[in-house]
Amino acid sequence: MSEAFRLPVVCLISGRGTNLQCLIDGWATGELPVELCAVISNRPQAAGLARAERAGIRTEVVDHRDFTERGAFEQALRSRIDAYSPRLVVLAGFMRVLGTAFVDAYRGRMLNIHPSLLPELPGLDTHRRALDADSSEHGASVHFVSPQVDGGPVVVQARVPVLAGDTPESLAARVLEREHIILPAAVRWFAQGRLRLEGEQVYLDDRPLTSPVILDAQGQWHFENAREKP
Ligand code: GRF
């Protein structure tokens, strides 16, 4: 892979940062052609901050509790993000709802990982809700962020079976393992210039995706309209 260009990326986190760790690992090995400019957390105690620090990546905290209005929090967050001039913002377990002005500022260059097969189960507590609904299948989605919470165009999904005896924790662990594959994949496609958003349409390899890329339960990739495998 050419070392010539690495896409500047800022990651936003709120918690433990295992998805962030996968991006750090891909960045460190050169597998992901990205420069992780900074990791910004809205929670000072987020374990992901230590992961970034260990890797020598700059960290910042913009604590939402320091602001009485969401708009002021988001303005502060934007100014910290923009200081790094990222070409991509990755929400890697960032647990704040973002307003329209914020989302519009990064339209087409902000990706989120969500633990469900969107459009099913937007919002919180998805693993418990999948079990409550007796779903036979669950999973995770990487999508471009739109003002509608967990509602933006989906790029790639990982499907996992729901097994007899699953608890929210066991199901979450099975999903998380797949999150760690699909988030770096989407970031890599974007960094390679293979993935883009035009309006509401996702393009991969210059072809409109008629449906998300799928990583199935057997670990097989399924593409429609894409030229190459990931
Ligand atoms: C993941 O399940 C992700 O899908 C959701 O938040 C969780 C973050 O986990 N948005 P981690 O902090 O990456 O370990």
Short mmCIF file of C-alpha atoms and ligand atoms in Angstrom, two decimals:
data_model
loop_
_atom_site.label_atom_id
_atom_site.label_comp_id
_atom_site.label_asym_id
_atom_site.label_seq_id
_atom_site.Cartn_x
_atom_site.Cartn_y
_atom_site.Cartn_z
CA MET A 1 0.00 0.00 0.00
CA SER A 2 1.27 3.47 -0.81
CA GLU A 3 2.41 5.47 2.19
CA ALA A 4 1.89 8.65 0.20
CA PHE A 5 -1.47 9.70 1.56
CA ARG A 6 -3.21 8.99 4.80
CA LEU A 7 -6.68 10.36 5.28
CA PRO A 8 -6.90 12.61 8.36
CA VAL A 9 -9.49 11.16 10.73
CA VAL A 10 -10.90 12.29 14.06
CA CYS A 11 -12.69 9.71 16.22
CA LEU A 12 -15.37 10.54 18.75
CA ILE A 13 -15.93 8.15 21.63
CA SER A 14 -17.81 7.93 24.90
CA GLY A 15 -16.64 4.66 26.42
CA ARG A 16 -14.41 1.62 26.38
CA GLY A 17 -13.19 2.11 22.80
CA THR A 18 -12.86 -1.41 21.43
CA ASN A 19 -13.95 -0.21 18.00
CA LEU A 20 -11.48 2.64 18.31
CA GLN A 21 -8.80 0.06 19.16
CA CYS A 22 -9.42 -1.70 15.85
CA LEU A 23 -8.89 1.57 14.02
CA ILE A 24 -5.75 2.24 16.05
CA ASP A 25 -4.46 -1.22 15.18
CA GLY A 26 -5.18 -0.71 11.48
CA TRP A 27 -3.54 2.68 11.58
CA ALA A 28 -0.48 1.35 13.41
CA THR A 29 0.06 -1.51 10.97
CA GLY A 30 -0.59 0.69 7.96
CA GLU A 31 -3.51 -1.49 6.91
CA LEU A 32 -5.76 1.55 7.16
CA PRO A 33 -4.49 4.49 5.11
CA VAL A 34 -5.57 6.96 7.77
CA GLU A 35 -3.91 9.41 10.11
CA LEU A 36 -5.67 9.31 13.46
CA CYS A 37 -5.29 12.99 14.30
CA ALA A 38 -7.22 12.96 17.55
CA VAL A 39 -9.67 11.07 19.70
CA ILE A 40 -12.26 13.24 21.38
CA SER A 41 -14.49 12.01 24.18
CA ASN A 42 -17.50 13.59 25.79
CA ARG A 43 -16.68 11.60 28.93
CA PRO A 44 -13.45 12.24 30.82
CA GLN A 45 -13.41 8.67 32.18
CA ALA A 46 -13.79 6.94 28.80
CA ALA A 47 -11.39 4.01 28.71
CA GLY A 48 -10.86 4.62 25.02
CA LEU A 49 -8.88 7.75 25.85
CA ALA A 50 -6.18 5.60 27.45
CA ARG A 51 -6.09 3.40 24.36
CA ALA A 52 -5.41 6.46 22.23
CA GLU A 53 -2.81 7.80 24.63
CA ARG A 54 -1.00 4.48 24.63
CA ALA A 55 -0.83 4.71 20.85
CA GLY A 56 0.49 8.26 20.97
CA ILE A 57 -2.68 9.79 19.53
CA ARG A 58 -3.82 13.18 20.78
CA THR A 59 -6.84 13.11 23.03
CA GLU A 60 -9.32 15.74 24.06
CA VAL A 61 -12.36 15.84 26.27
CA VAL A 62 -15.37 18.00 25.52
CA ASP A 63 -17.59 17.14 28.46
CA HIS A 64 -21.26 17.61 27.61
CA ARG A 65 -21.95 18.23 31.32
CA ASP A 66 -20.01 21.49 31.09
CA PHE A 67 -22.70 22.93 28.82
CA THR A 68 -26.25 23.84 29.63
CA GLU A 69 -27.36 23.72 25.99
CA ARG A 70 -26.72 21.05 23.42
CA GLY A 71 -25.98 23.70 20.78
CA ALA A 72 -23.12 25.12 22.82
CA PHE A 73 -21.69 21.63 23.44
CA GLU A 74 -21.85 20.83 19.75
CA GLN A 75 -20.27 24.15 18.82
CA ALA A 76 -17.37 23.44 21.17
CA LEU A 77 -17.05 19.93 19.80
CA ARG A 78 -17.02 21.21 16.24
CA SER A 79 -14.30 23.70 16.95
CA ARG A 80 -12.13 20.96 18.50
CA ILE A 81 -12.76 18.59 15.59
CA ASP A 82 -12.15 21.26 12.97
CA ALA A 83 -8.81 22.18 14.54
CA TYR A 84 -7.53 18.92 13.01
CA SER A 85 -9.13 19.46 9.57
CA PRO A 86 -10.27 15.86 9.31
CA ARG A 87 -11.61 14.47 6.07
CA LEU A 88 -13.54 11.83 8.02
CA VAL A 89 -15.13 11.82 11.46
CA VAL A 90 -15.81 8.39 12.97
CA LEU A 91 -18.31 7.94 15.77
CA ALA A 92 -16.80 4.88 17.44
CA GLY A 93 -19.18 4.42 20.34
CA PHE A 94 -20.11 8.08 20.71
CA MET A 95 -23.26 8.12 22.77
CA ARG A 96 -24.67 11.62 22.29
CA VAL A 97 -27.45 12.52 19.89
CA LEU A 98 -26.17 15.14 17.46
CA GLY A 99 -28.22 18.03 16.10
CA THR A 100 -28.83 18.97 12.49
CA ALA A 101 -26.29 21.79 12.31
CA PHE A 102 -23.56 19.50 13.60
CA VAL A 103 -24.49 16.64 11.30
CA ASP A 104 -24.77 18.94 8.30
CA ALA A 105 -21.24 20.21 8.92
CA TYR A 106 -19.90 16.70 8.33
CA ARG A 107 -22.45 15.38 5.87
CA GLY A 108 -20.91 12.64 3.74
CA ARG A 109 -17.81 12.45 5.91
CA MET A 110 -19.08 11.13 9.21
CA LEU A 111 -19.58 7.41 9.85
CA ASN A 112 -21.24 5.74 12.84
CA ILE A 113 -21.30 2.16 14.07
CA HIS A 114 -24.61 1.02 15.51
CA PRO A 115 -25.34 -2.37 17.08
CA SER A 116 -28.39 -3.45 15.09
CA LEU A 117 -29.46 -4.26 11.57
CA LEU A 118 -30.72 -0.80 10.72
CA PRO A 119 -33.38 0.37 10.07
CA GLU A 120 -34.39 -2.11 12.76
CA LEU A 121 -33.70 -1.14 16.37
CA PRO A 122 -32.35 2.39 16.26
CA GLY A 123 -31.53 3.86 19.66
CA LEU A 124 -30.30 2.21 22.84
CA ASP A 125 -30.35 -1.24 24.40
CA THR A 126 -30.52 -2.99 21.05
CA HIS A 127 -29.39 -6.42 22.21
CA ARG A 128 -32.06 -6.71 24.87
CA ARG A 129 -34.65 -5.41 22.43
CA ALA A 130 -33.61 -7.97 19.79
CA LEU A 131 -34.10 -10.74 22.37
CA ASP A 132 -37.41 -9.30 23.53
CA ALA A 133 -38.61 -9.29 19.92
CA ASP A 134 -37.61 -12.96 19.49
CA SER A 135 -35.47 -12.01 16.52
CA SER A 136 -33.60 -14.88 14.92
CA GLU A 137 -30.99 -12.52 13.56
CA HIS A 138 -29.23 -9.45 14.89
CA GLY A 139 -26.13 -7.52 13.97
CA ALA A 140 -24.45 -4.19 13.44
CA SER A 141 -24.45 -1.45 10.83
CA VAL A 142 -22.01 1.21 9.70
CA HIS A 143 -23.82 4.19 8.24
CA PHE A 144 -23.28 7.74 7.15
CA VAL A 145 -24.68 10.02 9.82
CA SER A 146 -27.82 11.97 9.04
CA PRO A 147 -29.87 14.22 11.35
CA GLN A 148 -32.25 11.33 12.03
CA VAL A 149 -30.79 9.28 14.89
CA ASP A 150 -29.32 6.04 13.50
CA GLY A 151 -31.18 6.83 10.29
CA GLY A 152 -28.48 7.66 7.76
CA PRO A 153 -27.65 5.63 4.64
CA VAL A 154 -26.21 2.24 5.57
CA VAL A 155 -22.90 1.15 4.05
CA VAL A 156 -22.26 -2.26 5.55
CA GLN A 157 -23.95 -4.64 7.95
CA ALA A 158 -22.79 -7.71 9.84
CA ARG A 159 -25.41 -10.34 10.55
CA VAL A 160 -25.19 -12.71 13.46
CA PRO A 161 -27.63 -15.38 14.62
CA VAL A 162 -29.51 -15.07 17.88
CA LEU A 163 -28.93 -18.36 19.70
CA ALA A 164 -31.06 -20.18 22.24
CA GLY A 165 -30.05 -19.10 25.70
CA ASP A 166 -28.55 -15.83 24.53
CA THR A 167 -28.40 -13.03 27.06
CA PRO A 168 -28.00 -9.39 26.06
CA GLU A 169 -24.34 -9.78 27.04
CA SER A 170 -23.65 -12.90 24.99
CA LEU A 171 -25.43 -11.42 22.00
CA ALA A 172 -23.57 -8.12 22.38
CA ALA A 173 -20.25 -9.97 22.41
CA ARG A 174 -21.11 -11.84 19.20
CA VAL A 175 -22.12 -8.59 17.52
CA LEU A 176 -19.10 -6.68 18.81
CA GLU A 177 -16.72 -9.18 17.25
CA ARG A 178 -18.27 -8.33 13.88
CA GLU A 179 -18.31 -4.61 14.56
CA HIS A 180 -14.56 -4.90 14.77
CA ILE A 181 -14.49 -6.09 11.18
CA ILE A 182 -17.05 -3.88 9.49
CA LEU A 183 -16.04 -0.53 10.98
CA PRO A 184 -12.41 -0.76 9.83
CA ALA A 185 -13.63 -2.04 6.46
CA ALA A 186 -15.87 0.98 5.91
CA VAL A 187 -13.17 3.37 7.09
CA ARG A 188 -10.70 1.72 4.73
CA TRP A 189 -13.04 2.02 1.75
CA PHE A 190 -13.61 5.67 2.55
CA ALA A 191 -9.91 6.37 3.01
CA GLN A 192 -9.14 4.63 -0.26
CA GLY A 193 -11.63 6.88 -2.02
CA ARG A 194 -13.88 3.92 -2.84
CA LEU A 195 -16.80 4.96 -0.63
CA ARG A 196 -18.79 8.16 -0.88
CA LEU A 197 -22.22 9.60 -0.26
CA GLU A 198 -24.11 11.64 -2.84
CA GLY A 199 -27.40 12.93 -1.51
CA GLU A 200 -28.84 9.86 0.17
CA GLN A 201 -27.06 7.43 -2.12
CA VAL A 202 -24.02 5.45 -1.05
CA TYR A 203 -21.47 4.71 -3.77
CA LEU A 204 -18.85 2.02 -3.51
CA ASP A 205 -16.33 1.75 -6.33
CA ASP A 206 -18.29 4.40 -8.23
CA ARG A 207 -21.41 2.25 -8.29
CA PRO A 208 -24.55 3.01 -6.30
CA LEU A 209 -25.12 0.47 -3.55
CA THR A 210 -28.62 -0.86 -4.00
CA SER A 211 -28.34 -2.49 -0.59
CA PRO A 212 -25.71 -2.49 2.13
CA VAL A 213 -22.64 -4.67 1.87
CA ILE A 214 -23.26 -7.71 4.07
CA LEU A 215 -20.88 -9.71 6.22
CA ASP A 216 -22.88 -12.85 6.88
CA ALA A 217 -22.82 -15.15 9.88
CA GLN A 218 -20.30 -17.40 8.14
CA GLY A 219 -17.96 -14.48 7.60
CA GLN A 220 -18.68 -14.23 3.87
CA TRP A 221 -18.98 -10.83 2.20
CA HIS A 222 -21.87 -10.02 -0.12
CA PHE A 223 -21.72 -7.03 -2.41
CA GLU A 224 -24.13 -5.65 -4.88
CA ASN A 225 -22.73 -3.31 -7.48
CA ALA A 226 -19.25 -3.14 -6.02
CA ARG A 227 -16.24 -3.98 -8.11
CA GLU A 228 -13.97 -5.70 -5.64
CA LYS A 229 -14.01 -7.56 -2.41
CA PRO A 230 -12.88 -5.65 0.65
C1 GRF B 1 -20.63 -0.46 20.16
O1 GRF B 1 -21.52 -1.51 20.40
C2 GRF B 1 -21.15 0.44 19.09
O2 GRF B 1 -21.89 -0.23 18.12
C3 GRF B 1 -22.04 1.38 19.85
O3 GRF B 1 -21.36 1.61 21.05
C4 GRF B 1 -20.54 0.49 21.34
C5 GRF B 1 -19.16 1.01 21.53
O4 GRF B 1 -18.28 0.02 21.98
N1 GRF B 1 -22.31 2.58 19.08
P1 GRF B 1 -16.76 0.36 22.09
O5 GRF B 1 -16.63 1.62 22.93
O6 GRF B 1 -16.23 0.57 20.71
O7 GRF B 1 -16.13 -0.82 22.76
#
